[in-house]
mmCIF file of C-alpha atoms in Angstrom:
data_model
loop_
_atom_site.group_PDB
_atom_site.id
_atom_site.type_symbol
_atom_site.label_atom_id
_atom_site.label_comp_id
_atom_site.label_asym_id
_atom_site.label_seq_id
_atom_site.Cartn_x
_atom_site.Cartn_y
_atom_site.Cartn_z
ATOM 1 C CA UNK A 1 -52.241 21.715 -44.685
ATOM 2 C CA UNK A 2 -53.936 24.966 -45.019
ATOM 3 C CA UNK A 3 -57.429 24.845 -42.592
ATOM 4 C CA UNK A 4 -61.210 24.991 -44.601
ATOM 5 C CA UNK A 5 -63.225 27.523 -43.998
ATOM 6 C CA UNK A 6 -65.625 27.148 -41.131
ATOM 7 C CA UNK A 7 -69.410 29.682 -41.428
ATOM 8 C CA UNK A 8 -68.441 31.436 -37.877
ATOM 9 C CA UNK A 9 -71.193 31.664 -36.078
ATOM 10 C CA UNK A 10 -71.131 33.356 -32.436
ATOM 11 C CA UNK A 11 -71.238 29.927 -30.683
ATOM 12 C CA UNK A 12 -68.045 28.345 -32.883
ATOM 13 C CA UNK A 13 -66.597 32.396 -31.743
ATOM 14 C CA UNK A 14 -67.182 31.340 -28.184
ATOM 15 C CA UNK A 15 -65.501 27.631 -28.880
ATOM 16 C CA UNK A 16 -62.563 29.178 -30.672
ATOM 17 C CA UNK A 17 -62.061 31.626 -27.877
ATOM 18 C CA UNK A 18 -61.923 29.253 -25.615
ATOM 19 C CA UNK A 19 -59.205 26.994 -27.415
ATOM 20 C CA UNK A 20 -56.659 30.437 -28.044
ATOM 21 C CA UNK A 21 -56.595 31.379 -24.291
ATOM 22 C CA UNK A 22 -54.469 28.238 -24.223
ATOM 23 C CA UNK A 23 -53.500 27.274 -27.773
ATOM 24 C CA UNK A 24 -51.315 24.554 -27.005
ATOM 25 C CA UNK A 25 -53.286 22.733 -24.431
ATOM 26 C CA UNK A 26 -55.412 20.521 -25.371
ATOM 27 C CA UNK A 27 -59.476 20.197 -23.638
ATOM 28 C CA UNK A 28 -61.753 17.849 -22.418
ATOM 29 C CA UNK A 29 -65.346 17.859 -24.056
ATOM 30 C CA UNK A 30 -67.244 18.540 -20.315
ATOM 31 C CA UNK A 31 -64.546 21.437 -19.356
ATOM 32 C CA UNK A 32 -65.281 23.421 -23.367
ATOM 33 C CA UNK A 33 -69.463 22.851 -22.186
ATOM 34 C CA UNK A 34 -68.629 24.638 -18.977
ATOM 35 C CA UNK A 35 -66.378 27.367 -20.184
ATOM 36 C CA UNK A 36 -68.773 27.728 -23.413
ATOM 37 C CA UNK A 37 -71.543 28.067 -21.509
ATOM 38 C CA UNK A 38 -72.722 25.535 -24.933
ATOM 39 C CA UNK A 39 -75.202 22.539 -24.494
ATOM 40 C CA UNK A 40 -73.518 19.302 -25.383
ATOM 41 C CA UNK A 41 -75.593 18.456 -28.542
ATOM 42 C CA UNK A 42 -74.395 22.029 -29.758
ATOM 43 C CA UNK A 43 -70.513 21.399 -28.579
ATOM 44 C CA UNK A 44 -69.991 18.453 -30.416
ATOM 45 C CA UNK A 45 -71.570 19.249 -33.857
ATOM 46 C CA UNK A 46 -69.083 21.774 -33.727
ATOM 47 C CA UNK A 47 -66.128 20.333 -32.799
ATOM 48 C CA UNK A 48 -66.702 17.601 -35.281
ATOM 49 C CA UNK A 49 -67.134 21.045 -37.925
ATOM 50 C CA UNK A 50 -63.927 21.775 -36.816
ATOM 51 C CA UNK A 51 -62.274 19.058 -37.056
ATOM 52 C CA UNK A 52 -63.299 17.961 -40.126
ATOM 53 C CA UNK A 53 -62.156 21.547 -41.415
ATOM 54 C CA UNK A 54 -59.052 20.810 -40.189
ATOM 55 C CA UNK A 55 -59.134 23.084 -37.147
ATOM 56 C CA UNK A 56 -58.889 21.144 -34.617
ATOM 57 C CA UNK A 57 -57.499 17.168 -34.016
ATOM 58 C CA UNK A 58 -58.469 15.100 -31.768
ATOM 59 C CA UNK A 59 -57.007 12.040 -29.645
ATOM 60 C CA UNK A 60 -57.584 9.376 -26.988
ATOM 61 C CA UNK A 61 -55.199 10.647 -23.763
ATOM 62 C CA UNK A 62 -52.848 8.096 -22.715
ATOM 63 C CA UNK A 63 -53.887 7.041 -19.685
ATOM 64 C CA UNK A 64 -54.276 3.236 -18.097
ATOM 65 C CA UNK A 65 -57.801 3.095 -17.182
ATOM 66 C CA UNK A 66 -57.137 0.404 -15.045
ATOM 67 C CA UNK A 67 -54.672 2.604 -12.854
ATOM 68 C CA UNK A 68 -56.984 5.748 -13.123
ATOM 69 C CA UNK A 69 -59.943 3.624 -12.338
ATOM 70 C CA UNK A 70 -61.708 5.809 -15.543
ATOM 71 C CA UNK A 71 -61.895 5.194 -19.038
ATOM 72 C CA UNK A 72 -59.590 7.796 -21.070
ATOM 73 C CA UNK A 73 -61.522 10.891 -22.302
ATOM 74 C CA UNK A 74 -61.022 12.462 -25.725
ATOM 75 C CA UNK A 75 -58.297 15.604 -26.102
ATOM 76 C CA UNK A 76 -59.598 18.277 -28.317
ATOM 77 C CA UNK A 77 -56.347 20.548 -29.871
ATOM 78 C CA UNK A 78 -56.128 23.140 -32.060
ATOM 79 C CA UNK A 79 -53.643 22.466 -34.902
ATOM 80 C CA UNK A 80 -51.459 25.482 -36.283
ATOM 81 C CA UNK A 81 -52.991 26.089 -39.241
ATOM 82 C CA UNK A 82 -56.045 25.865 -37.188
ATOM 83 C CA UNK A 83 -54.844 28.473 -34.449
ATOM 84 C CA UNK A 84 -54.115 30.889 -37.554
ATOM 85 C CA UNK A 85 -57.548 30.571 -39.159
ATOM 86 C CA UNK A 86 -58.968 31.141 -35.747
ATOM 87 C CA UNK A 87 -57.272 34.408 -34.461
ATOM 88 C CA UNK A 88 -57.914 35.778 -37.824
ATOM 89 C CA UNK A 89 -61.705 34.776 -37.905
ATOM 90 C CA UNK A 90 -62.063 35.659 -34.411
ATOM 91 C CA UNK A 91 -60.201 39.303 -35.151
ATOM 92 C CA UNK A 92 -62.749 40.113 -38.315
ATOM 93 C CA UNK A 93 -65.478 39.028 -36.470
ATOM 94 C CA UNK A 94 -64.456 41.753 -33.442
ATOM 95 C CA UNK A 95 -64.428 44.251 -35.874
ATOM 96 C CA UNK A 96 -67.670 43.821 -37.590
ATOM 97 C CA UNK A 97 -69.609 43.413 -34.509
ATOM 98 C CA UNK A 98 -67.573 46.671 -33.254
ATOM 99 C CA UNK A 99 -70.166 48.936 -32.139
ATOM 100 C CA UNK A 100 -69.938 52.367 -33.748
ATOM 101 C CA UNK A 101 -68.603 55.663 -32.705
ATOM 102 C CA UNK A 102 -71.403 57.587 -30.879
ATOM 103 C CA UNK A 103 -73.037 60.205 -33.052
ATOM 104 C CA UNK A 104 -71.321 63.213 -31.286
ATOM 105 C CA UNK A 105 -67.929 61.981 -31.201
ATOM 106 C CA UNK A 106 -67.738 60.858 -35.127
ATOM 107 C CA UNK A 107 -69.011 64.938 -35.610
ATOM 108 C CA UNK A 108 -65.994 66.234 -33.532
ATOM 109 C CA UNK A 109 -63.709 63.641 -35.342
ATOM 110 C CA UNK A 110 -65.178 65.504 -38.840
ATOM 111 C CA UNK A 111 -63.832 69.300 -37.529
ATOM 112 C CA UNK A 112 -67.490 70.205 -36.897
ATOM 113 C CA UNK A 113 -68.132 73.430 -34.521
ATOM 114 C CA UNK A 114 -68.780 73.020 -31.253
ATOM 115 C CA UNK B 1 -84.887 1.737 30.200
ATOM 116 C CA UNK B 2 -82.812 -1.722 30.617
ATOM 117 C CA UNK B 3 -79.612 -2.663 29.524
ATOM 118 C CA UNK B 4 -81.224 -5.616 27.008
ATOM 119 C CA UNK B 5 -83.624 -2.572 25.922
ATOM 120 C CA UNK B 6 -80.494 -0.204 25.209
ATOM 121 C CA UNK B 7 -78.242 -2.276 23.673
ATOM 122 C CA UNK B 8 -80.925 -3.905 20.928
ATOM 123 C CA UNK B 9 -81.684 -0.061 20.451
ATOM 124 C CA UNK B 10 -78.789 0.772 19.141
ATOM 125 C CA UNK B 11 -78.380 -2.477 17.211
ATOM 126 C CA UNK B 12 -81.308 -1.584 15.410
ATOM 127 C CA UNK B 13 -80.146 1.852 15.097
ATOM 128 C CA UNK B 14 -77.051 0.993 13.605
ATOM 129 C CA UNK B 15 -78.860 -2.028 11.419
ATOM 130 C CA UNK B 16 -81.189 1.229 10.311
ATOM 131 C CA UNK B 17 -78.604 3.016 9.072
ATOM 132 C CA UNK B 18 -76.936 0.469 7.465
ATOM 133 C CA UNK B 19 -79.690 -0.193 5.674
ATOM 134 C CA UNK B 20 -80.318 3.141 4.828
ATOM 135 C CA UNK B 21 -77.056 3.611 3.097
ATOM 136 C CA UNK B 22 -77.651 0.226 0.939
ATOM 137 C CA UNK B 23 -80.900 1.684 -0.074
ATOM 138 C CA UNK B 24 -79.444 4.945 -1.215
ATOM 139 C CA UNK B 25 -76.607 3.168 -2.994
ATOM 140 C CA UNK B 26 -78.910 0.931 -5.010
ATOM 141 C CA UNK B 27 -81.162 4.705 -5.752
ATOM 142 C CA UNK B 28 -77.936 6.066 -6.865
ATOM 143 C CA UNK B 29 -76.454 3.420 -9.114
ATOM 144 C CA UNK B 30 -80.404 2.758 -10.668
ATOM 145 C CA UNK B 31 -80.693 7.215 -10.835
ATOM 146 C CA UNK B 32 -77.449 6.713 -13.105
ATOM 147 C CA UNK B 33 -78.649 4.289 -15.349
ATOM 148 C CA UNK B 34 -80.904 6.961 -16.751
ATOM 149 C CA UNK B 35 -78.269 9.477 -18.255
ATOM 150 C CA UNK B 36 -76.147 6.251 -19.223
ATOM 151 C CA UNK B 37 -79.689 4.604 -21.319
ATOM 152 C CA UNK B 38 -80.064 7.982 -22.810
ATOM 153 C CA UNK B 39 -76.605 8.080 -24.221
ATOM 154 C CA UNK B 40 -77.140 4.672 -25.564
ATOM 155 C CA UNK B 41 -80.181 6.092 -27.067
ATOM 156 C CA UNK B 42 -77.936 8.884 -28.643
ATOM 157 C CA UNK B 43 -75.761 6.508 -29.983
ATOM 158 C CA UNK B 44 -77.464 4.522 -31.770
ATOM 159 C CA UNK B 45 -78.865 7.762 -34.052
ATOM 160 C CA UNK B 46 -75.192 8.060 -34.934
ATOM 161 C CA UNK B 47 -74.097 5.567 -37.894
ATOM 162 C CA UNK B 48 -72.882 2.566 -37.080
ATOM 163 C CA UNK B 49 -69.562 3.334 -38.203
ATOM 164 C CA UNK B 50 -69.049 5.979 -35.549
ATOM 165 C CA UNK B 51 -70.648 4.128 -32.981
ATOM 166 C CA UNK B 52 -66.810 3.516 -31.167
ATOM 167 C CA UNK B 53 -65.336 6.510 -31.986
ATOM 168 C CA UNK B 54 -68.125 9.384 -30.996
ATOM 169 C CA UNK B 55 -70.203 7.335 -28.271
ATOM 170 C CA UNK B 56 -67.580 4.678 -26.741
ATOM 171 C CA UNK B 57 -64.472 7.018 -26.913
ATOM 172 C CA UNK B 58 -65.676 10.614 -26.658
ATOM 173 C CA UNK B 59 -69.294 10.458 -24.982
ATOM 174 C CA UNK B 60 -69.200 7.538 -22.743
ATOM 175 C CA UNK B 61 -66.143 8.682 -20.844
ATOM 176 C CA UNK B 62 -67.354 12.325 -20.395
ATOM 177 C CA UNK B 63 -70.356 10.944 -18.931
ATOM 178 C CA UNK B 64 -68.208 8.931 -16.772
ATOM 179 C CA UNK B 65 -66.582 11.716 -15.484
ATOM 180 C CA UNK B 66 -69.474 13.759 -15.251
ATOM 181 C CA UNK B 67 -71.396 10.849 -13.006
ATOM 182 C CA UNK B 68 -68.236 9.484 -11.330
ATOM 183 C CA UNK B 69 -65.341 12.869 -11.310
ATOM 184 C CA UNK B 70 -64.454 13.642 -7.872
ATOM 185 C CA UNK B 71 -67.013 17.263 -8.263
ATOM 186 C CA UNK B 72 -69.866 14.951 -8.831
ATOM 187 C CA UNK B 73 -72.303 15.002 -6.064
ATOM 188 C CA UNK B 74 -75.307 13.146 -6.098
ATOM 189 C CA UNK B 75 -78.001 15.334 -7.566
ATOM 190 C CA UNK B 76 -75.997 17.739 -9.493
ATOM 191 C CA UNK B 77 -74.375 14.751 -11.170
ATOM 192 C CA UNK B 78 -77.606 13.385 -12.398
ATOM 193 C CA UNK B 79 -79.244 16.843 -13.911
ATOM 194 C CA UNK B 80 -75.871 17.049 -15.649
ATOM 195 C CA UNK B 81 -75.876 13.339 -16.474
ATOM 196 C CA UNK B 82 -79.471 13.713 -17.908
ATOM 197 C CA UNK B 83 -78.460 17.277 -19.769
ATOM 198 C CA UNK B 84 -75.434 16.120 -21.631
ATOM 199 C CA UNK B 85 -77.254 12.485 -22.723
ATOM 200 C CA UNK B 86 -80.422 14.120 -23.847
ATOM 201 C CA UNK B 87 -78.722 16.991 -25.826
ATOM 202 C CA UNK B 88 -76.556 14.241 -27.684
ATOM 203 C CA UNK B 89 -79.571 12.143 -28.447
ATOM 204 C CA UNK B 90 -80.566 15.825 -29.855
ATOM 205 C CA UNK B 91 -78.156 16.349 -31.864
ATOM 206 C CA UNK B 92 -76.723 12.780 -32.438
ATOM 207 C CA UNK B 93 -77.658 12.634 -36.464
ATOM 208 C CA UNK B 94 -76.010 16.012 -37.217
ATOM 209 C CA UNK B 95 -72.788 15.019 -35.565
ATOM 210 C CA UNK B 96 -73.015 12.089 -37.542
ATOM 211 C CA UNK B 97 -73.482 13.902 -40.894
ATOM 212 C CA UNK B 98 -70.403 16.091 -39.790
ATOM 213 C CA UNK B 99 -67.752 13.502 -39.381
ATOM 214 C CA UNK B 100 -69.229 10.883 -41.864
ATOM 215 C CA UNK B 101 -67.119 13.142 -44.672
ATOM 216 C CA UNK B 102 -64.084 13.033 -42.723
ATOM 217 C CA UNK B 103 -62.529 10.322 -44.644
ATOM 218 C CA UNK B 104 -63.532 12.040 -48.034
ATOM 219 C CA UNK B 105 -61.646 14.797 -46.548
ATOM 220 C CA UNK B 106 -58.447 13.514 -46.829
ATOM 221 C CA UNK B 107 -57.248 12.153 -50.080
ATOM 222 C CA UNK B 108 -59.589 14.559 -52.075
ATOM 223 C CA UNK B 109 -56.626 17.324 -52.555
ATOM 224 C CA UNK B 110 -52.428 16.558 -51.525
ATOM 225 C CA UNK B 111 -53.426 15.989 -47.843
ATOM 226 C CA UNK B 112 -52.463 12.528 -46.451
ATOM 227 C CA UNK B 113 -52.965 11.551 -43.078
ATOM 228 C CA UNK B 114 -49.558 11.655 -41.959
ATOM 229 C CA UNK B 115 -49.444 15.408 -43.088
ATOM 230 C CA UNK B 116 -52.431 15.600 -40.709
ATOM 231 C CA UNK B 117 -51.052 13.933 -37.966
ATOM 232 C CA UNK B 118 -47.120 13.759 -37.993
ATOM 233 C CA UNK B 119 -47.126 12.864 -34.447
ATOM 234 C CA UNK B 120 -49.395 9.702 -35.353
ATOM 235 C CA UNK B 121 -52.414 8.966 -33.747
ATOM 236 C CA UNK B 122 -54.505 6.233 -31.940
ATOM 237 C CA UNK B 123 -56.383 4.264 -34.550
ATOM 238 C CA UNK B 124 -59.011 0.854 -33.944
ATOM 239 C CA UNK B 125 -58.657 -2.544 -35.746
ATOM 240 C CA UNK B 126 -62.912 -2.987 -36.446
ATOM 241 C CA UNK B 127 -62.500 -6.053 -37.947
ATOM 242 C CA UNK B 128 -63.266 -10.204 -36.905
ATOM 243 C CA UNK B 129 -59.570 -11.384 -37.533
ATOM 244 C CA UNK B 130 -57.657 -9.310 -34.593
ATOM 245 C CA UNK B 131 -54.488 -12.045 -34.360
ATOM 246 C CA UNK B 132 -54.136 -12.230 -38.360
ATOM 247 C CA UNK B 133 -53.903 -8.087 -38.756
ATOM 248 C CA UNK B 134 -51.258 -8.299 -36.159
ATOM 249 C CA UNK B 135 -49.544 -10.640 -37.750
ATOM 250 C CA UNK B 136 -49.886 -8.828 -41.386
ATOM 251 C CA UNK B 137 -48.741 -5.745 -39.765
ATOM 252 C CA UNK B 138 -45.905 -7.115 -37.950
ATOM 253 C CA UNK B 139 -44.601 -8.883 -41.306
ATOM 254 C CA UNK B 140 -45.394 -5.599 -43.500
ATOM 255 C CA UNK B 141 -44.565 -2.846 -41.171
ATOM 256 C CA UNK B 142 -42.265 -4.401 -38.415
ATOM 257 C CA UNK B 143 -44.395 -3.139 -35.369
ATOM 258 C CA UNK B 144 -46.849 -5.315 -33.606
ATOM 259 C CA UNK B 145 -50.373 -3.332 -32.642
ATOM 260 C CA UNK B 146 -50.669 -5.524 -29.890
ATOM 261 C CA UNK B 147 -47.973 -4.674 -27.779
ATOM 262 C CA UNK B 148 -49.525 -1.161 -26.594
ATOM 263 C CA UNK B 149 -51.204 -1.612 -23.686
ATOM 264 C CA UNK B 150 -54.852 -0.900 -24.903
ATOM 265 C CA UNK B 151 -54.983 -3.783 -27.467
ATOM 266 C CA UNK B 152 -57.658 -6.051 -26.608
ATOM 267 C CA UNK B 153 -58.590 -3.662 -23.504
ATOM 268 C CA UNK B 154 -62.377 -4.163 -22.221
ATOM 269 C CA UNK B 155 -64.261 -0.842 -22.575
ATOM 270 C CA UNK B 156 -68.242 0.138 -21.820
ATOM 271 C CA UNK B 157 -70.426 0.026 -19.106
ATOM 272 C CA UNK B 158 -71.730 -3.639 -17.815
ATOM 273 C CA UNK B 159 -74.661 -3.209 -20.356
ATOM 274 C CA UNK B 160 -72.392 -2.310 -23.163
ATOM 275 C CA UNK B 161 -69.245 -3.977 -23.606
ATOM 276 C CA UNK B 162 -66.749 -4.360 -25.996
ATOM 277 C CA UNK B 163 -62.944 -5.298 -26.585
ATOM 278 C CA UNK B 164 -61.287 -2.310 -28.070
ATOM 279 C CA UNK B 165 -58.004 -3.170 -30.678
ATOM 280 C CA UNK B 166 -56.884 0.608 -30.391
ATOM 281 C CA UNK B 167 -52.784 0.928 -31.118
ATOM 282 C CA UNK B 168 -50.450 3.401 -31.540
ATOM 283 C CA UNK B 169 -49.733 4.204 -35.380
ATOM 284 C CA UNK B 170 -46.390 6.047 -36.461
ATOM 285 C CA UNK B 171 -47.248 8.751 -38.941
ATOM 286 C CA UNK B 172 -45.377 6.660 -41.630
ATOM 287 C CA UNK B 173 -47.593 4.241 -41.816
ATOM 288 C CA UNK B 174 -50.761 6.037 -41.153
ATOM 289 C CA UNK B 175 -51.538 6.054 -44.815
ATOM 290 C CA UNK B 176 -50.775 2.564 -45.372
ATOM 291 C CA UNK B 177 -52.793 1.232 -42.661
ATOM 292 C CA UNK B 178 -55.529 3.480 -42.053
ATOM 293 C CA UNK B 179 -55.800 5.118 -45.171
ATOM 294 C CA UNK B 180 -56.010 2.642 -47.257
ATOM 295 C CA UNK B 181 -58.721 0.435 -48.098
ATOM 296 C CA UNK B 182 -57.460 -2.842 -46.936
ATOM 297 C CA UNK B 183 -57.539 -2.706 -43.834
ATOM 298 C CA UNK B 184 -61.144 -2.704 -41.461
ATOM 299 C CA UNK B 185 -59.812 0.685 -39.331
ATOM 300 C CA UNK B 186 -61.634 3.396 -37.273
ATOM 301 C CA UNK B 187 -60.692 5.693 -34.825
#
């Protein structure tokens, strides 16, 4: 299923970049918060948006809470379509945000005399 | 100083240390309730149908990790816990809105739950007759949700607790069980 389009803000880009570091590895919410520096309220809105758009899936981790002495946490993982879309969107964003060449270099490239 | 006084002093010191530790544990437990209470308040700002999926399954386990995890030191965990819960309190309605379109999303095009979750997924029975549900699924689909070890598991803290009817649903049955309106299901 192709992923829906997502409006790529810088905060969304930070989350996607973190997922793309290890695309096959699922992430916990709190670990994503620490890695991206985003507040929980910001992060979970983004995760919900990405999940609704089909870029992410979430699932409960498979542990025995009694043995682990903690509740099962939710894991988030990029879908294959989501990973592809994220790579493309981040590359486009990076291109848009690339600073222009310095004026002197541009003149040089245009064949100006020195 | 007599021997009796020395022994008495030692006993008092040990008693004071023990009482100090008890008081410290008491304070720690009470302080932990601040972020838990905040998170419960945040959960009340979610649509009721997302209470379990967002609050109990996503937020509460993360708060538990913050408060009880290996790296949890007393002051840091309290600060992290309060920040975690307070920020979610602010954004809970927004999270709810983002996710409420989730079910409408599937079925709108050629999308099926099986295509979204080709390996199956964990889902929840949210009705009032779990025994009847198990019987019906067994009869119609040939597997028993009650065999999942998480079926009937008690979730939550002391003040907010419920029996969870979680089970793994194979991909081939997702649309018939989770995606139809026949059963009261959540994820």
